[in-house]
XYZ file of N, CA and C in Angstrom:
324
model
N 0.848 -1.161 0.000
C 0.000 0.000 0.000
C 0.900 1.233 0.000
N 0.336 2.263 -1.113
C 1.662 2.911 -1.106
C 0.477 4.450 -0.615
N 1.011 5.302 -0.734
C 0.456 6.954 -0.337
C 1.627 7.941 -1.017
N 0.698 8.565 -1.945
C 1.371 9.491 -2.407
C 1.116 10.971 -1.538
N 1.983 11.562 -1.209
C 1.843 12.634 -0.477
C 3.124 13.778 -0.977
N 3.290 15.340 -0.542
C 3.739 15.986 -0.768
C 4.810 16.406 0.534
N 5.313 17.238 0.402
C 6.297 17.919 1.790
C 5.564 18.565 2.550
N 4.601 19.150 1.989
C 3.482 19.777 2.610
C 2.671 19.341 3.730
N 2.286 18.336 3.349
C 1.291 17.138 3.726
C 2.058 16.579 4.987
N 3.021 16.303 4.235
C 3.705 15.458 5.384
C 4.294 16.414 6.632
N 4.947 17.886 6.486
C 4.787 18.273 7.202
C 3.654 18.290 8.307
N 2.839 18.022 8.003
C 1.470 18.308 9.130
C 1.142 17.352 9.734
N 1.107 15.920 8.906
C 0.706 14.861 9.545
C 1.810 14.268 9.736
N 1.639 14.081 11.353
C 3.022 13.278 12.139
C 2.442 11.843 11.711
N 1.696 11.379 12.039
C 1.309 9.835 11.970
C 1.976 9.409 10.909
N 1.442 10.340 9.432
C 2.270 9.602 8.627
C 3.142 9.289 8.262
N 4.051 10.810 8.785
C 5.899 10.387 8.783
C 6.352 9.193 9.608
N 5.825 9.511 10.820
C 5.582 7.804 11.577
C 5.799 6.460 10.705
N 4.595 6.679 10.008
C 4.680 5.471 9.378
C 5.544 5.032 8.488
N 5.798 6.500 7.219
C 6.718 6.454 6.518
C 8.014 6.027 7.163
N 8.534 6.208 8.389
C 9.840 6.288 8.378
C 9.706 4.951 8.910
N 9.058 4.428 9.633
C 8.987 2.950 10.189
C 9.018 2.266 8.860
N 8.545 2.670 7.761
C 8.708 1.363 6.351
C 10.024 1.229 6.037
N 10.599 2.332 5.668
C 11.606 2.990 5.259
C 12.331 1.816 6.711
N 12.695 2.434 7.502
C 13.367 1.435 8.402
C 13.174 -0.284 7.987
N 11.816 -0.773 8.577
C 11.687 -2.159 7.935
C 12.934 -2.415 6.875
N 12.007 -1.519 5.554
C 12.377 -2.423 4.183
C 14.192 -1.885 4.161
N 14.967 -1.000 5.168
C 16.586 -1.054 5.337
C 17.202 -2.170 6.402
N 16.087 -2.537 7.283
C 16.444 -4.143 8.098
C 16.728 -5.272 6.987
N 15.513 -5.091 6.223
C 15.347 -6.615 5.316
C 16.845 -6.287 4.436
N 16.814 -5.744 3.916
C 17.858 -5.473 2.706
C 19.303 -5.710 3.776
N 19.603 -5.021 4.863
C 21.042 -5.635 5.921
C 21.187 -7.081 5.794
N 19.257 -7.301 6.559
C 19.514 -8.959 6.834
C 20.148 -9.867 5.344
N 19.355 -9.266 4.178
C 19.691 -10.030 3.601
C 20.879 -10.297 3.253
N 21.653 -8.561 3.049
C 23.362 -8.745 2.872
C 24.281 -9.468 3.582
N 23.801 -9.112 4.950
C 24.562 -10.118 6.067
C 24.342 -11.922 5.659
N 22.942 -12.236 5.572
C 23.264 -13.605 5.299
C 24.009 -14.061 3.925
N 23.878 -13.190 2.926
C 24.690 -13.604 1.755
C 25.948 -13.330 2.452
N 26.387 -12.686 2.639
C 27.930 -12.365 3.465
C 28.650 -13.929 4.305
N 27.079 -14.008 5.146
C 27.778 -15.182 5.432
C 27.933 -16.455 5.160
N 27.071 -16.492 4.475
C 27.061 -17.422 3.092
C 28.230 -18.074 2.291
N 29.002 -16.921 2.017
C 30.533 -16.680 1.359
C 31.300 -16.510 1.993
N 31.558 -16.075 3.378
C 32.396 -16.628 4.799
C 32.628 -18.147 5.036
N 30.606 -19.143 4.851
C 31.156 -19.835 4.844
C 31.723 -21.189 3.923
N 32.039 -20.894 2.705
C 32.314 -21.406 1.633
C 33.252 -21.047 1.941
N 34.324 -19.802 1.778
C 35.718 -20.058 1.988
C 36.190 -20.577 2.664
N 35.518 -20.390 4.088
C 35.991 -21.604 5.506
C 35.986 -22.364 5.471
N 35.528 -23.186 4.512
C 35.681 -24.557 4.172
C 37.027 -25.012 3.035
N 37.524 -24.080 2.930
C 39.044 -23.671 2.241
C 39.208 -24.937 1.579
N 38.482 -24.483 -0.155
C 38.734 -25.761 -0.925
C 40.321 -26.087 -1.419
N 41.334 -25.346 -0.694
C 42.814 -25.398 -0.911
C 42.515 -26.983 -0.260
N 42.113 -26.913 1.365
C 42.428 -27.789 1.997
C 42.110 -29.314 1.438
N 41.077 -28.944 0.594
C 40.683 -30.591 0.054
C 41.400 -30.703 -0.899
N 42.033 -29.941 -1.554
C 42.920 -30.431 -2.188
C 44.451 -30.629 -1.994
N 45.110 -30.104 -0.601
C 46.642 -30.781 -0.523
C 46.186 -31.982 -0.417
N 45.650 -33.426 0.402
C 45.962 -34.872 0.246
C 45.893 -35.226 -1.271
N 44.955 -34.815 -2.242
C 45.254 -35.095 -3.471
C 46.878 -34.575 -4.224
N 47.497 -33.372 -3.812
C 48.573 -32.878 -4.454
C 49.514 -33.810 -3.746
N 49.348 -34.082 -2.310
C 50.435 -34.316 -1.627
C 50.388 -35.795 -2.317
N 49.447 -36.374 -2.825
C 49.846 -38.021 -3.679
C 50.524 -37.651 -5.055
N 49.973 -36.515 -5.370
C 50.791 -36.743 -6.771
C 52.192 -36.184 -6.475
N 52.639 -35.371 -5.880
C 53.718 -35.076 -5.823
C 54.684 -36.355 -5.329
N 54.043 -37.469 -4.438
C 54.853 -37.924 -4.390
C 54.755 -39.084 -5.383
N 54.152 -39.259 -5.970
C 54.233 -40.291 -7.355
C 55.383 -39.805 -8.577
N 55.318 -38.631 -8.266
C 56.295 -37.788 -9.611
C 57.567 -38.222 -8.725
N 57.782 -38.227 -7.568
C 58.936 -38.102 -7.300
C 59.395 -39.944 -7.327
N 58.332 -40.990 -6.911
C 58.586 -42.158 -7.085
C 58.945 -42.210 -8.720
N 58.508 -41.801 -9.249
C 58.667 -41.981 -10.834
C 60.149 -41.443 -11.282
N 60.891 -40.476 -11.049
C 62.057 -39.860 -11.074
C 63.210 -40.940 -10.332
N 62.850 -40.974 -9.004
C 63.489 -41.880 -7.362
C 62.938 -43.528 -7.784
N 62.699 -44.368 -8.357
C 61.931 -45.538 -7.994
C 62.718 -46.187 -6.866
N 63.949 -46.015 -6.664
C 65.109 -46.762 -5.353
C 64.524 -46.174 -4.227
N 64.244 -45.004 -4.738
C 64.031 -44.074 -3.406
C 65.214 -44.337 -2.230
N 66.491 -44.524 -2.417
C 67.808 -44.031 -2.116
C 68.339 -43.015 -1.616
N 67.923 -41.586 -2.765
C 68.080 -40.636 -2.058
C 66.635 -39.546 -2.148
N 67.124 -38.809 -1.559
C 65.973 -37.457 -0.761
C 65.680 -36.473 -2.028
N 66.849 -36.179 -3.051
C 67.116 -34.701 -3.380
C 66.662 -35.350 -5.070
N 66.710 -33.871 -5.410
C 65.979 -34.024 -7.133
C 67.148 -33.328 -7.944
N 67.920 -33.560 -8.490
C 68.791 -32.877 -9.438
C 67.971 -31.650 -10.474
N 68.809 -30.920 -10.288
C 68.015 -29.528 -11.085
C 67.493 -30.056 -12.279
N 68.554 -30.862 -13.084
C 68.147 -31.540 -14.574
C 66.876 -32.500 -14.627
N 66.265 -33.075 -12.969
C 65.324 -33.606 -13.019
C 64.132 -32.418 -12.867
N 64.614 -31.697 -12.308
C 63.591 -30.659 -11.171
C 62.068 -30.483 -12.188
N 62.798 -30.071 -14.050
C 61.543 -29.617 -14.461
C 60.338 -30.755 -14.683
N 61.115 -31.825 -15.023
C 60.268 -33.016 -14.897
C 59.483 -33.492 -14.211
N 60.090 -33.213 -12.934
C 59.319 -33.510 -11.967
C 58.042 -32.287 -11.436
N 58.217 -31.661 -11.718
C 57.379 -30.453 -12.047
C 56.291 -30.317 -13.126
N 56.564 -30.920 -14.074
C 55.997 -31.252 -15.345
C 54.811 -32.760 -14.697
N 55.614 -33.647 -13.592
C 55.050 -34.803 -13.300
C 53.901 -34.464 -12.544
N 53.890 -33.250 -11.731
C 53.111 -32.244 -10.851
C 51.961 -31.726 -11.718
N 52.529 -31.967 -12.884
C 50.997 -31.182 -13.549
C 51.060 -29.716 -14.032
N 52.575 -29.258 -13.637
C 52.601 -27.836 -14.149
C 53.705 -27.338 -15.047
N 53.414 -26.640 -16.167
C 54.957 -26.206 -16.185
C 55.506 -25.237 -16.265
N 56.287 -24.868 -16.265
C 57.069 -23.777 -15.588
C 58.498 -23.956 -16.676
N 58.984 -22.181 -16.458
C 60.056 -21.348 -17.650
C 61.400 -21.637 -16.723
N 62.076 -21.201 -16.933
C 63.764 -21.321 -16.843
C 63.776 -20.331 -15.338
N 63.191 -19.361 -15.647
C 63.694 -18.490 -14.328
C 63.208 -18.863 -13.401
N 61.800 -19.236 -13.257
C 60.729 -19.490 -12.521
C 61.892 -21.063 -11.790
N 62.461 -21.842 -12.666
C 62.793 -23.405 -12.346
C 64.126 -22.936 -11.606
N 64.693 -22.061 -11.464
C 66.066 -21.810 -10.632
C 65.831 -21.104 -9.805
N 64.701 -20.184 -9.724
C 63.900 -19.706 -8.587
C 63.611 -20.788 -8.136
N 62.673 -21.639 -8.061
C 62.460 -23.188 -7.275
C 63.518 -23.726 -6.687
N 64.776 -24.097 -7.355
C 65.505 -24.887 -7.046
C 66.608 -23.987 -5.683
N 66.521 -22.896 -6.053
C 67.366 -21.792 -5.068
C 66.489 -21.895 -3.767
N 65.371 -21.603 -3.706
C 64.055 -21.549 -2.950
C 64.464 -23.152 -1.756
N 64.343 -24.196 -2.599
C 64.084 -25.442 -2.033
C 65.431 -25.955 -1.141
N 66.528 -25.202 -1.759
C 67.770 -25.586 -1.167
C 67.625 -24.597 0.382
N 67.242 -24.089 0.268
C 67.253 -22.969 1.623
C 66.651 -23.069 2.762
């Protein structure tokens, strides 16, 4: 139900500013509430940090790339000349600078 009225009008009648401003309030509750629950909505989807479901999957392939390189599994370390391969075995690949950045990185 709507009421068309003027400045005039409304100057005079308190009731109706009353009312007006009580809608006006309402329909700025509903519109918060609603932002807040979308808000938290998407708080809690990230909190559920789909990174996390995915390290046990990375953490198998990484180490399959490295069984695949290592099958003795003898030693610990990856030779730079393996490094991109094994990187490549990871699923990603990666440029020259980026691969001696890694390898500088990993020694440290």
């Amino acid at each position: 139900q709507y009421t068309l009225i003027n400045h005039i009008q409304m100057k005079r009648d308190f009731n109706l500013i009353e009312k007006v401003v009580v809608y006006q309030r309402k329909k700025t509750r509903s519109l918060l509430a609603k932002t807040y629950r979308l808000l938290k909505n998407i708080r809690k989807e990230y909190a559920t940090d789909p990174i996390q479901n995915l390290k046990p999957f990375l953490e198998r392939q990484i180490a399959e790339g490295y069984k695949i390189l290592n099958p003795t599994g003898d030693s610990k370390t990856i030779k730079l000349q393996e490094l991109k391969k094994f990187v490549h075995l990871c699923g990603k690949e990666i440029k020259r600078d980026e691969l001696l950045y890694l390898a500088r990185e990993s020694t440290a």
